[in-house]
Tab-separated table of C-alpha atoms and ligand atoms in Angstrom:
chain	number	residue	atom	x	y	z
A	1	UNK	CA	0.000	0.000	0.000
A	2	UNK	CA	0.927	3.494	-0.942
A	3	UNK	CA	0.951	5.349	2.849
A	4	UNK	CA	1.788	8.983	3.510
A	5	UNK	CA	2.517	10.057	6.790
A	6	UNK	CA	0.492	13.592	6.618
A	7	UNK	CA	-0.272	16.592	8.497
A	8	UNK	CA	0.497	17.764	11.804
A	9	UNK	CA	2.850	14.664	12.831
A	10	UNK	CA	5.428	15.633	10.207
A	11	UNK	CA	5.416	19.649	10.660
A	12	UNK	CA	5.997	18.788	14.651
A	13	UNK	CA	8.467	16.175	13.637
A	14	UNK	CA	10.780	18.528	11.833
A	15	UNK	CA	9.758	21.098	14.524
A	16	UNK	CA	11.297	18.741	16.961
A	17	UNK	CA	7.779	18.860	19.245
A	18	UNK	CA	5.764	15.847	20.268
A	19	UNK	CA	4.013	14.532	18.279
A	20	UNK	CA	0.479	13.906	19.113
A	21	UNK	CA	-1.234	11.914	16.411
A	22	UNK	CA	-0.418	10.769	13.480
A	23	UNK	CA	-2.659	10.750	10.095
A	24	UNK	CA	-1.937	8.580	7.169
A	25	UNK	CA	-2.624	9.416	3.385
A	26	UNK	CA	-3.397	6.215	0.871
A	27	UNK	CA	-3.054	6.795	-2.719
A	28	UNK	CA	-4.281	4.311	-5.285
A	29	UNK	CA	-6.369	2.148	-3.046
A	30	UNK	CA	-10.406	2.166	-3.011
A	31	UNK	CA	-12.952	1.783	-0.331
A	32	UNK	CA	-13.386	-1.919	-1.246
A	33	UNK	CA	-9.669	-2.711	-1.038
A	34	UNK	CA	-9.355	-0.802	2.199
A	35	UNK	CA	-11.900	-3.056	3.643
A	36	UNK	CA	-10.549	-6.060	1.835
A	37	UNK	CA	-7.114	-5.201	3.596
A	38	UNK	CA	-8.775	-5.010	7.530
A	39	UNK	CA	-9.207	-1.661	7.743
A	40	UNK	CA	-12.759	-0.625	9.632
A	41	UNK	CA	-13.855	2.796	7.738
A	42	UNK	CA	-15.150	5.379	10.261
A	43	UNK	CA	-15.320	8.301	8.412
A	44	UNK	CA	-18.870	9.226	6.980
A	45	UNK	CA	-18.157	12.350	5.078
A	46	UNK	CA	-14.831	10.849	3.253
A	47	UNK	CA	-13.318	8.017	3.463
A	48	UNK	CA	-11.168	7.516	6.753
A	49	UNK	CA	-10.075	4.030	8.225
A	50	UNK	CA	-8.345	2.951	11.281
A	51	UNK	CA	-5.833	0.748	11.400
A	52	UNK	CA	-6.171	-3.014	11.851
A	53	UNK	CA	-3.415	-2.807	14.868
A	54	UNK	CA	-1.975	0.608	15.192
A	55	UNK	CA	-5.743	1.846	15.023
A	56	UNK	CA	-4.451	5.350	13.659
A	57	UNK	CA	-6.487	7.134	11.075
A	58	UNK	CA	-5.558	6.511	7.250
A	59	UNK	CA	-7.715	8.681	4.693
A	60	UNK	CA	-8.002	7.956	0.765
A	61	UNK	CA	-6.384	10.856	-0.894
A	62	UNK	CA	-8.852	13.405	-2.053
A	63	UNK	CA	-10.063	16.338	-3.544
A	64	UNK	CA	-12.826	18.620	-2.111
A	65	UNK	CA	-14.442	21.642	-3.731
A	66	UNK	CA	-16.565	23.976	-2.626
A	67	UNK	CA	-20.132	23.268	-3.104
A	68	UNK	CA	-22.498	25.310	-0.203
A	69	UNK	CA	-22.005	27.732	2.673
A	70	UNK	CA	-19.699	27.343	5.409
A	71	UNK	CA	-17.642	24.540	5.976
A	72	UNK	CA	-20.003	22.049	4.912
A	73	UNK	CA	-20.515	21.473	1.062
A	74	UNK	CA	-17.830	20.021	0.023
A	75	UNK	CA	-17.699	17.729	-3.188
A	76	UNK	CA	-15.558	14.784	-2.299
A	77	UNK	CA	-13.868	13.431	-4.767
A	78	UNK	CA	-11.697	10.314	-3.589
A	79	UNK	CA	-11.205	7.728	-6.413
A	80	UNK	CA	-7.808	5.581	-6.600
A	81	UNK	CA	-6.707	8.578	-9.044
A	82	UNK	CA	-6.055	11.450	-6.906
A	83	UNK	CA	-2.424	11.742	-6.202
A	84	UNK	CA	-0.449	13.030	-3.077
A	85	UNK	CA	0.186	16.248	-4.232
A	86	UNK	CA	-3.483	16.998	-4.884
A	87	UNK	CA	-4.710	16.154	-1.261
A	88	UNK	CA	-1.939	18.091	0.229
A	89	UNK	CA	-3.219	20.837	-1.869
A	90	UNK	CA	-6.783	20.918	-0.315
A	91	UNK	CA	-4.647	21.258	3.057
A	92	UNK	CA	-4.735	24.809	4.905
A	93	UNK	CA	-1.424	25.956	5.646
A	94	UNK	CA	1.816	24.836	4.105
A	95	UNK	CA	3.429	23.693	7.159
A	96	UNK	CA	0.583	21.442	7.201
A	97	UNK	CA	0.825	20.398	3.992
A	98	UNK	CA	3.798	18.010	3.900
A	99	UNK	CA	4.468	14.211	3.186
A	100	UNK	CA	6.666	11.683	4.524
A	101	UNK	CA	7.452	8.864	2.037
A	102	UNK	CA	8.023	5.182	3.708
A	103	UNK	CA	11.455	6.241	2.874
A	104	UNK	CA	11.695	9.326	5.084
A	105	UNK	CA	11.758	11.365	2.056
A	106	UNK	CA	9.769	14.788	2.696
A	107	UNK	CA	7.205	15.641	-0.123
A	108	UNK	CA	7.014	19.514	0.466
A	109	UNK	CA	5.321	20.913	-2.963
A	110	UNK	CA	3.777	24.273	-1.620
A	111	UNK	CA	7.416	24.937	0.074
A	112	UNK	CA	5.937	24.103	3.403
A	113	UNK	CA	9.630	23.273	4.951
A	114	UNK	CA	10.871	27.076	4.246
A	115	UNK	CA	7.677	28.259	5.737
A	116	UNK	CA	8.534	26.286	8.991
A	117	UNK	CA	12.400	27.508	8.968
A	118	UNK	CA	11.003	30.900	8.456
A	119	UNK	CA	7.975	30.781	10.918
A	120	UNK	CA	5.305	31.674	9.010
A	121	UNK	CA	1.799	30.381	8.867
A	122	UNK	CA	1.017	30.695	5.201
A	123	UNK	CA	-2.171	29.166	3.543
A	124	UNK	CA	-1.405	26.561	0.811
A	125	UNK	CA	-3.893	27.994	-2.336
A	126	UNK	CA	-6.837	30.495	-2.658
A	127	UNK	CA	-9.062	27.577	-2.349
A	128	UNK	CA	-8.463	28.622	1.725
A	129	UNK	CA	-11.325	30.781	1.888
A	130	UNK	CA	-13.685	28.214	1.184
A	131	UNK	CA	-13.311	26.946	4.462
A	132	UNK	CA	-13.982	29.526	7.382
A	133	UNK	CA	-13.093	26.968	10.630
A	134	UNK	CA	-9.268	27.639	8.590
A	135	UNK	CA	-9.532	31.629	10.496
A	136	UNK	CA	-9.856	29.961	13.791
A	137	UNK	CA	-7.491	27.030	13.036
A	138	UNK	CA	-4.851	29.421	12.045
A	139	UNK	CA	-5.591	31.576	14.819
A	140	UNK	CA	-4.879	28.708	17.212
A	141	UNK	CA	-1.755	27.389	15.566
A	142	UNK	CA	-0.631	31.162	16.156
A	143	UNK	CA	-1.232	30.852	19.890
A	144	UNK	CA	0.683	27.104	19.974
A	145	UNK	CA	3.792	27.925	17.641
A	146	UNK	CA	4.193	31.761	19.191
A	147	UNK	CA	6.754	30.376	21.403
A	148	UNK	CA	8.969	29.842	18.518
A	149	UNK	CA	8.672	33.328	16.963
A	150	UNK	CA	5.613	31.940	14.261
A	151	UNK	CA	3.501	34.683	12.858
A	152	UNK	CA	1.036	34.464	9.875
A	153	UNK	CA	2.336	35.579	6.491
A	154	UNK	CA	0.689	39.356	5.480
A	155	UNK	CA	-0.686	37.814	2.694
A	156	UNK	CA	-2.812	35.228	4.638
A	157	UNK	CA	-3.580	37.675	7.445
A	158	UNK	CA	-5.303	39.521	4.856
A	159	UNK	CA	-7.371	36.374	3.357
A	160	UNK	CA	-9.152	36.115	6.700
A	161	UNK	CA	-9.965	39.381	6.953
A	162	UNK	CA	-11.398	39.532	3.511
A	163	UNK	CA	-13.602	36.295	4.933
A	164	UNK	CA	-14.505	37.817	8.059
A	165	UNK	CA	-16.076	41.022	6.038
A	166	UNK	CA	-17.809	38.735	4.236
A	167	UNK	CA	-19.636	37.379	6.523
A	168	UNK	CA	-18.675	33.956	6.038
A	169	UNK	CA	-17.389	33.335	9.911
A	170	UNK	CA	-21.551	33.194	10.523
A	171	UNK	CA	-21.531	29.984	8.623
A	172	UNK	CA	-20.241	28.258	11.820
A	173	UNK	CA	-21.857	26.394	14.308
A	174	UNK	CA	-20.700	26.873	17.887
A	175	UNK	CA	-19.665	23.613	18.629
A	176	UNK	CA	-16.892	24.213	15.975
A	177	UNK	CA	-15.941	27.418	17.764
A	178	UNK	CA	-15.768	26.078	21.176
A	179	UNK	CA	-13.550	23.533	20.173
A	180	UNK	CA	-11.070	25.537	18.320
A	181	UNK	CA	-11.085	27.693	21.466
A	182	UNK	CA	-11.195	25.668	23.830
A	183	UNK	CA	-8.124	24.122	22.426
A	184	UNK	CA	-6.474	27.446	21.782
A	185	UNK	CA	-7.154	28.323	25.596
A	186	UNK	CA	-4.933	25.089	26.185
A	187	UNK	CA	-2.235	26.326	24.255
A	188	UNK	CA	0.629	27.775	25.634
A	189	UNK	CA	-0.040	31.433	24.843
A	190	UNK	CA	-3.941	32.074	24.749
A	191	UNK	CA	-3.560	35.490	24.513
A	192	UNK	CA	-2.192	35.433	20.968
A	193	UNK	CA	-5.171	33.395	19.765
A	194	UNK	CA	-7.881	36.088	20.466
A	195	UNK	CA	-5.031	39.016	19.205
A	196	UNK	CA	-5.477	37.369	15.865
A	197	UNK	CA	-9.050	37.350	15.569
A	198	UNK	CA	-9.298	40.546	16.846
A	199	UNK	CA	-7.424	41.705	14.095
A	200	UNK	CA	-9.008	40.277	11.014
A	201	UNK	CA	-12.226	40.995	12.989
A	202	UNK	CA	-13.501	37.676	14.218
A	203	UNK	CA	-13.484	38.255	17.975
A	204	UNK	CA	-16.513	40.722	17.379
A	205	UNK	CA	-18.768	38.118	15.165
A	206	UNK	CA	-18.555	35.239	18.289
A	207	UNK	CA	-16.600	37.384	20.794
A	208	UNK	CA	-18.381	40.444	20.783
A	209	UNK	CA	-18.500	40.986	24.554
A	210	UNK	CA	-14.640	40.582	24.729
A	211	UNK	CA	-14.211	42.643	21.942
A	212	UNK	CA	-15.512	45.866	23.316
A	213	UNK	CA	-13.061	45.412	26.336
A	214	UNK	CA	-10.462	46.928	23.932
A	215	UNK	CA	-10.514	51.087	24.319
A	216	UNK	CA	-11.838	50.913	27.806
A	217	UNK	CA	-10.183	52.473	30.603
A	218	UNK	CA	-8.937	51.313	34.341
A	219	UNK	CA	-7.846	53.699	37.126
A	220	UNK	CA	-4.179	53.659	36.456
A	221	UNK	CA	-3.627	53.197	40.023
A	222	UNK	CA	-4.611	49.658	39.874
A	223	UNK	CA	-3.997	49.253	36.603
A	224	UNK	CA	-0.624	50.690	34.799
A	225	UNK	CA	-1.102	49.148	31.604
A	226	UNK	CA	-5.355	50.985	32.064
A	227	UNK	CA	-7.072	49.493	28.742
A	228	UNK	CA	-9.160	46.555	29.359
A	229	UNK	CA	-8.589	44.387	26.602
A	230	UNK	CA	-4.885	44.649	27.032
A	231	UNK	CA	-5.506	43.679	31.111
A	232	UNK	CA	-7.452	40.686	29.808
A	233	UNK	CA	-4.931	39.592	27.439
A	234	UNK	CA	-2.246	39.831	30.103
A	235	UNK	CA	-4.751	37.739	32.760
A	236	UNK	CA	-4.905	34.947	30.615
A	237	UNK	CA	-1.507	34.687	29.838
A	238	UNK	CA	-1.219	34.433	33.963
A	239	UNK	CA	-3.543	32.161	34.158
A	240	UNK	CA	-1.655	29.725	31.323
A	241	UNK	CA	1.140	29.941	33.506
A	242	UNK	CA	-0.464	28.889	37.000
A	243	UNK	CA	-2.811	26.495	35.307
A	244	UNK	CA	-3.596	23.940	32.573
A	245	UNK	CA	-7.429	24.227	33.749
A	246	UNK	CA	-9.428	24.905	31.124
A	247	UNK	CA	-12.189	26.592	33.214
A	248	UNK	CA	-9.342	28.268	34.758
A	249	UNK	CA	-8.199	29.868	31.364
A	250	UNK	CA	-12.521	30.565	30.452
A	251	UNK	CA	-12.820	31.680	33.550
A	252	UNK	CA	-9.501	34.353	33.401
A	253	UNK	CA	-10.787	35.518	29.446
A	254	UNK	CA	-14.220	36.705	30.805
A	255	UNK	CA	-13.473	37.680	34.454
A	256	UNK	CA	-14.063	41.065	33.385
A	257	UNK	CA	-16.888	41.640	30.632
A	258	UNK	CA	-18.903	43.805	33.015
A	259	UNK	CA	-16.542	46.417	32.643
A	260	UNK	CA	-17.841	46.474	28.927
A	261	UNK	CA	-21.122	47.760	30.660
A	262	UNK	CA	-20.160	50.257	33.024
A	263	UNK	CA	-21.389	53.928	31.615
A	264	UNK	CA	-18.726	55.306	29.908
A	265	UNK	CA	-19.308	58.536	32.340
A	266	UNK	CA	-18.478	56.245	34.985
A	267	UNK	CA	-14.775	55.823	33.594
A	268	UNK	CA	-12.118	54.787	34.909
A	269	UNK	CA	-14.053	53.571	37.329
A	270	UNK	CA	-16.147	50.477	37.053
A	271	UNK	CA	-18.782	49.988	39.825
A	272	UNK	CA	-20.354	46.649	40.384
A	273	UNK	CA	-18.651	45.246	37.030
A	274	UNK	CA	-18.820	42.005	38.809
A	275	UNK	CA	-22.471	41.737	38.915
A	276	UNK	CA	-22.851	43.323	35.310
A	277	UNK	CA	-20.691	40.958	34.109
A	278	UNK	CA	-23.394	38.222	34.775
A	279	UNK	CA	-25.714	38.859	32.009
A	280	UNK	CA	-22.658	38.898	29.269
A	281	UNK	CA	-21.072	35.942	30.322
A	282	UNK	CA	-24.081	33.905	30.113
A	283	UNK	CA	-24.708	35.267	26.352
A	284	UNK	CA	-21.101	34.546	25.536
A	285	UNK	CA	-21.387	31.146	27.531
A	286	UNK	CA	-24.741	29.754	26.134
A	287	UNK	CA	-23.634	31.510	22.698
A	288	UNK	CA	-20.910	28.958	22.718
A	289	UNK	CA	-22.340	26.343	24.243
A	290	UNK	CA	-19.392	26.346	26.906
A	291	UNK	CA	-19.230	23.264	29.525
A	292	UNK	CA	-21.263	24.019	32.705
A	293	UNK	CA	-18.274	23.625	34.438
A	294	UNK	CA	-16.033	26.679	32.803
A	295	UNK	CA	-19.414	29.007	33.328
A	296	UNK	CA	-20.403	28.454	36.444
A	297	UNK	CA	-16.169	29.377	37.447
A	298	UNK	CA	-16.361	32.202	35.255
A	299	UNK	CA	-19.567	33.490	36.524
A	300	UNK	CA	-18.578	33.335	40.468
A	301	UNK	CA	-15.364	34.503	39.118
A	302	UNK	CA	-17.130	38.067	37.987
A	303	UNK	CA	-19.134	38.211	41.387
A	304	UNK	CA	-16.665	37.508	43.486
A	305	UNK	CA	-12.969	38.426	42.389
A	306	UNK	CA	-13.143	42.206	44.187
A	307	UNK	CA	-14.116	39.971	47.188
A	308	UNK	CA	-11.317	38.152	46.938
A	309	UNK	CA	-8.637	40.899	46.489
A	310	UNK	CA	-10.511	42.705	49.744
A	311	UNK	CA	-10.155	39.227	51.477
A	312	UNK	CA	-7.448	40.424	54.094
A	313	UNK	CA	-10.199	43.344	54.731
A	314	UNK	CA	-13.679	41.973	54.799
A	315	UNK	CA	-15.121	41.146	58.092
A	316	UNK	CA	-15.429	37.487	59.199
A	317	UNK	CA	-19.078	37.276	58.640
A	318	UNK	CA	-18.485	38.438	55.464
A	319	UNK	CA	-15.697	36.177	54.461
A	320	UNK	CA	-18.407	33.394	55.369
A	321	UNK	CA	-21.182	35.205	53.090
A	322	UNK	CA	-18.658	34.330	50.223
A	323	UNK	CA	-17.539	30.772	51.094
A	324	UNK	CA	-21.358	30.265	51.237
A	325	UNK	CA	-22.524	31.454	48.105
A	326	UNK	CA	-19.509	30.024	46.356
A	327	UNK	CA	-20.662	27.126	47.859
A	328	UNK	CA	-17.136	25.779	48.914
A	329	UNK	CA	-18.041	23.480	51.484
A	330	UNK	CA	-19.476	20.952	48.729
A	331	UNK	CA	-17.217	22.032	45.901
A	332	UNK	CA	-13.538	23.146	47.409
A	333	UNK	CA	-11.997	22.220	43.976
A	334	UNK	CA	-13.834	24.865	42.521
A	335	UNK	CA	-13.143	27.746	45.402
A	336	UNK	CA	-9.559	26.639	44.936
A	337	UNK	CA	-10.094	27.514	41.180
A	338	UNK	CA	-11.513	30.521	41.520
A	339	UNK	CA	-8.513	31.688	43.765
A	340	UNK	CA	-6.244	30.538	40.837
A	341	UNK	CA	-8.104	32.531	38.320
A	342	UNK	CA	-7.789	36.080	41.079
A	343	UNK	CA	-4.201	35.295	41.531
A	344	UNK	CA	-4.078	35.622	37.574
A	345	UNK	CA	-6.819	38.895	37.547
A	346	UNK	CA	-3.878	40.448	40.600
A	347	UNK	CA	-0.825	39.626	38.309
A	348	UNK	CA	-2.293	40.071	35.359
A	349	UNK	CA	-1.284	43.875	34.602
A	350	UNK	CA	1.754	45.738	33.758
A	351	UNK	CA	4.510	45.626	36.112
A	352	UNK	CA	3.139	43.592	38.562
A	353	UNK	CA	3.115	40.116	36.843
A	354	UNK	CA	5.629	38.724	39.896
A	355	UNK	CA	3.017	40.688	42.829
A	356	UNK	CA	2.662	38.115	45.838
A	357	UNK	CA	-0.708	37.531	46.592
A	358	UNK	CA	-1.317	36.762	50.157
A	359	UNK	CA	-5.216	36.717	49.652
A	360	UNK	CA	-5.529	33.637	48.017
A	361	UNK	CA	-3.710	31.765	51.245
A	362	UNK	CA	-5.594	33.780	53.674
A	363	UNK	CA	-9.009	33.006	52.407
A	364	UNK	CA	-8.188	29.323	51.991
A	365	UNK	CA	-7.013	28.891	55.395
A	366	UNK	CA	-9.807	31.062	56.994
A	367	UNK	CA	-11.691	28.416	54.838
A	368	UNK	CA	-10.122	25.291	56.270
A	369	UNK	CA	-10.555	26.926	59.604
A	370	UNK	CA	-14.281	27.358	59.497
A	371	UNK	CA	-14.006	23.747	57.620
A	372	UNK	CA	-13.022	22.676	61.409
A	373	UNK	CA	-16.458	23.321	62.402
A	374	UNK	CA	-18.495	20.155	63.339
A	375	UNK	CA	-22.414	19.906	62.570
A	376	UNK	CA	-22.401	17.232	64.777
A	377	UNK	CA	-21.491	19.353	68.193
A	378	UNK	CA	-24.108	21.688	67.264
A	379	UNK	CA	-26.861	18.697	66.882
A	380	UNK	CA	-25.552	17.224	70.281
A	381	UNK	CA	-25.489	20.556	71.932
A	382	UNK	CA	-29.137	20.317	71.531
A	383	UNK	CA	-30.095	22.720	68.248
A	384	UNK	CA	-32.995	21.314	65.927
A	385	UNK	CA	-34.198	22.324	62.568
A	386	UNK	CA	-33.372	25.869	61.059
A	387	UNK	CA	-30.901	26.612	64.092
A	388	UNK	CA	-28.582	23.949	63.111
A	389	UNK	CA	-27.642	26.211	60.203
A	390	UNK	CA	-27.681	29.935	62.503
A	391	UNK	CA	-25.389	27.656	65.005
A	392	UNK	CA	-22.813	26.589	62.143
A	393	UNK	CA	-23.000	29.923	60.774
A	394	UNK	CA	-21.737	31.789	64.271
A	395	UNK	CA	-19.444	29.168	64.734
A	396	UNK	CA	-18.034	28.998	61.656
A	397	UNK	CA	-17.474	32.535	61.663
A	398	UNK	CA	-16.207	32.314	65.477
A	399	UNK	CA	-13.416	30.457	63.810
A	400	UNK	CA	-12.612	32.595	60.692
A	401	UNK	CA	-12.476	35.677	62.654
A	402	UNK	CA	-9.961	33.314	65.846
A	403	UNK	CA	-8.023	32.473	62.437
A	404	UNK	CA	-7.912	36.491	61.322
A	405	UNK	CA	-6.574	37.183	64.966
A	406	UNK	CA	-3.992	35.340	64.557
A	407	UNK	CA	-2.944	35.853	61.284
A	408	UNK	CA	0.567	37.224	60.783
A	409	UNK	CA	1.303	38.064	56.775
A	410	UNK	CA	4.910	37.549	55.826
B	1	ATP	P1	-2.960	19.017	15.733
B	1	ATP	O1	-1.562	18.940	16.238
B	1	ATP	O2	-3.761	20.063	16.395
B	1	ATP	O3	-3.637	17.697	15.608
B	1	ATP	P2	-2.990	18.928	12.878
B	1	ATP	O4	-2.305	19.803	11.861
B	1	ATP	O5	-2.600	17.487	12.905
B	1	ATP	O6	-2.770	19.621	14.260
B	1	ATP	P3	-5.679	18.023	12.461
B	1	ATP	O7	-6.943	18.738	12.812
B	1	ATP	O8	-5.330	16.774	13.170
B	1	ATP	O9	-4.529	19.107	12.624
B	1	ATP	O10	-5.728	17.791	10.899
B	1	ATP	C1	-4.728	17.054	10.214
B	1	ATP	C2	-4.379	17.743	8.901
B	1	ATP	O11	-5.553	17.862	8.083
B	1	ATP	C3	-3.874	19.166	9.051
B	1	ATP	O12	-2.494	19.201	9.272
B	1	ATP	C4	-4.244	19.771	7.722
B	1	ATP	O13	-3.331	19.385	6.729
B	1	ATP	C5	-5.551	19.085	7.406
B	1	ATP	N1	-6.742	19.857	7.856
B	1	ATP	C6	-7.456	19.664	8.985
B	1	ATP	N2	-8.492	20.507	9.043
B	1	ATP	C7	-8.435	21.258	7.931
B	1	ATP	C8	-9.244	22.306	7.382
B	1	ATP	N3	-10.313	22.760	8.027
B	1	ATP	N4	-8.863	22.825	6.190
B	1	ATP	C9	-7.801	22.354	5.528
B	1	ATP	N5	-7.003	21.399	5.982
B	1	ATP	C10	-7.314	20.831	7.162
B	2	MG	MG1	-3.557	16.019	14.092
């Protein structure tokens, strides 16, 4: 059999990275014969097979053309005649769009090898536009290969833009979005993916809450680098350093999208942002169709991150007030989380990225101590119904404020 070795597993082979998975072009072989050879076809669209053993994916060499809106409508065209070089041409960006022969011999016709030494993320033919998912692919590749100086050539920067103003970036369906971001959030720098769709103006068709952040002011006292959309930028590169959480990293981009409410004759100053930010992280959220997970940290991230950065001044029954409605008693992983995602918001802003944070301790250990309280003293000590909870209340602030006492910072 005719087998390519394709795609990303040869552009992070010569990159020296990991490779993750790796995908397998056929030439000159049929459905039939790939059945007849033990291969078990999974693909519905086109023809893709696992592997008998190695279960990785082999694909028929095709051709697709354009046929409908969006990223659907594709004309498939796979028969035993399509060569290599055609189905690398369908392929987005040239780096992507190189072969390894059983040989080891690279098969590099759109010059994808001088792209990589030169770190550029070029698209292979004009036949890119047909696809819009290729703007947020890009965009995410940008964010993964930043670290080693990539940047996407001027010529396909301006491709996506020209798709974005046509409007073809509606053609998506969420769940496409989500993933590509969701990925991208994983990446190492974040930041850079939502840079490039800001630019070629993609943030503001499925971003558009973010996207206002940019041009807003901060009181520089707090906030030395002051525009919004920069501070965001620089909270979720933070947060990709103190976490691989994905709700961590969600929860970091849209900390602050009530500040994209506030009335602009409020400015600098931004007055319960954290409650206004409710109503536009749900619309981003349920826009998306993000996990439950990432919304419900991102949401009690909004409410709650002043709290937080006050925690070494609120009062003790106040300190409980927010361990209550966070709920942290039956979900500490998540409190914990949310303390990650402040420590980000804290560093997250010019000239104070290596701040120490002593709130996020403090408010964990006032949390442990009122952990100490038992509902089983109260019970014995004779309280029934709706007093149980006043008792555990008192006492658990009791302790948080016995903890405060004795608190010495560092
Ligand atoms: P990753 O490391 O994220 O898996 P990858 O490059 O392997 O990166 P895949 O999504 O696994 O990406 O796709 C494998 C290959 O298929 C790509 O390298 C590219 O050549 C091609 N490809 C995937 N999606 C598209 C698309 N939307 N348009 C054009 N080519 C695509
Ligand atoms: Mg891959």
């Amino acid at each position: 059999m005719n087998c390519f070795l394709v795609g990303g597993a040869v552009r992070d082979k010569l990159l020296d990275r990991k490779v993750s998975d790796r995908d397998w072009v056929v030439v000159g072989e049929t459905v039939d014969s790939m059945l007849a050879a033990g291969y078990e076809q999974v693909g519905s669209d086109f023809p893709v097979f696992l592997h008998p053993k190695t279960k990785e994916e082999y694909a028929l060499a095709r051709t697709e053309r354009k046929s409908g809106k969006g990223y659907t409508g594709f004309e498939v065209n796979s028969e035993s005649s399509v060569t290599l070089e055609e189905d690398l041409k369908r392929r987005d960006l040239t780096i992507n769009a190189m072969a390894l022969d059983k040989n080891q011999q690279l098969i590099d016709p759109f010059n994808g090898q001088n792209d990589l030494h030169n770190r550029l993320l070029r698209h292979v033919s004009p036949a890119f536009v047909e696809d819009p998912l290729r703007v947020l692919r890009v965009a995410r590749f940008a964010a993964r290969y930043h670290q080693y100086g990539f940047e996407i050539a001027p010529e396909t920067a301006s491709l996506m833009k020209q798709m974005v103003d046509q409007g073809e970036l509606d053609h998506l369906v969420p769940e496409r979005v989500w993933k590509e971001t969701s990925r991208a959030l994983l990446e190492k720098d974040p930041d850079i993916f939502f840079e490039v769709l800001r630019a070629c103006g993609a943030l503001k068709v499925w971003f558009p809450e973010l996207d206002v952040l940019w041009g807003i002011p901060n009181p520089v006292q707090w906030h030395p680098e002051v525009d919004t959309g920069i501070h965001t930028m620089m909270v979720i590169q933070q947060a990709a350093k103190l976490s691989d959480n994905l709700a961590i990293r969600y929860a970091a981009l849209v900390h602050d999208l009530g500040k994209g409410l506030t009335d602009p004759a409020q400015w600098p100053s931004h007055r319960e942002h954290e409650e206004l930010g409710v109503a536009p992280i749900r619309a981003l959220s349920e826009r998306l169709k993000v996990p439950n997970e990432c919304k419900e940290l991102a949401i009690m991230t909004s409410e709650y991150h002043t709290h937080i950065h006050r925690a070494l001044e609120l009062r003790p029954a106040t300190i409980l007030k927010v361990l209550n409605h966070c709920d942290a008693w039956r979900k500490p992983e998540r409190f914990n989380n949310l303390l990650t995602t402040c420590i980000a918001d804290a560093k997250g802003r010019t000239g104070l990225e290596n701040r120490d944070y002593p709130q996020a301790e403090f408010i964990w250990n006032a949390y442990q101590a009122a952990m100490k309280v038992e509902v089983k003293s109260i019970i014995e000590a004779g309280a029934t119904g709706k007093n149980i909870k006043l008792r555990l209340d008192e006492k658990r602030i009791n302790a948080i404020r016995e903890f405060k006492q004795a608190y010495q910072p560092d």
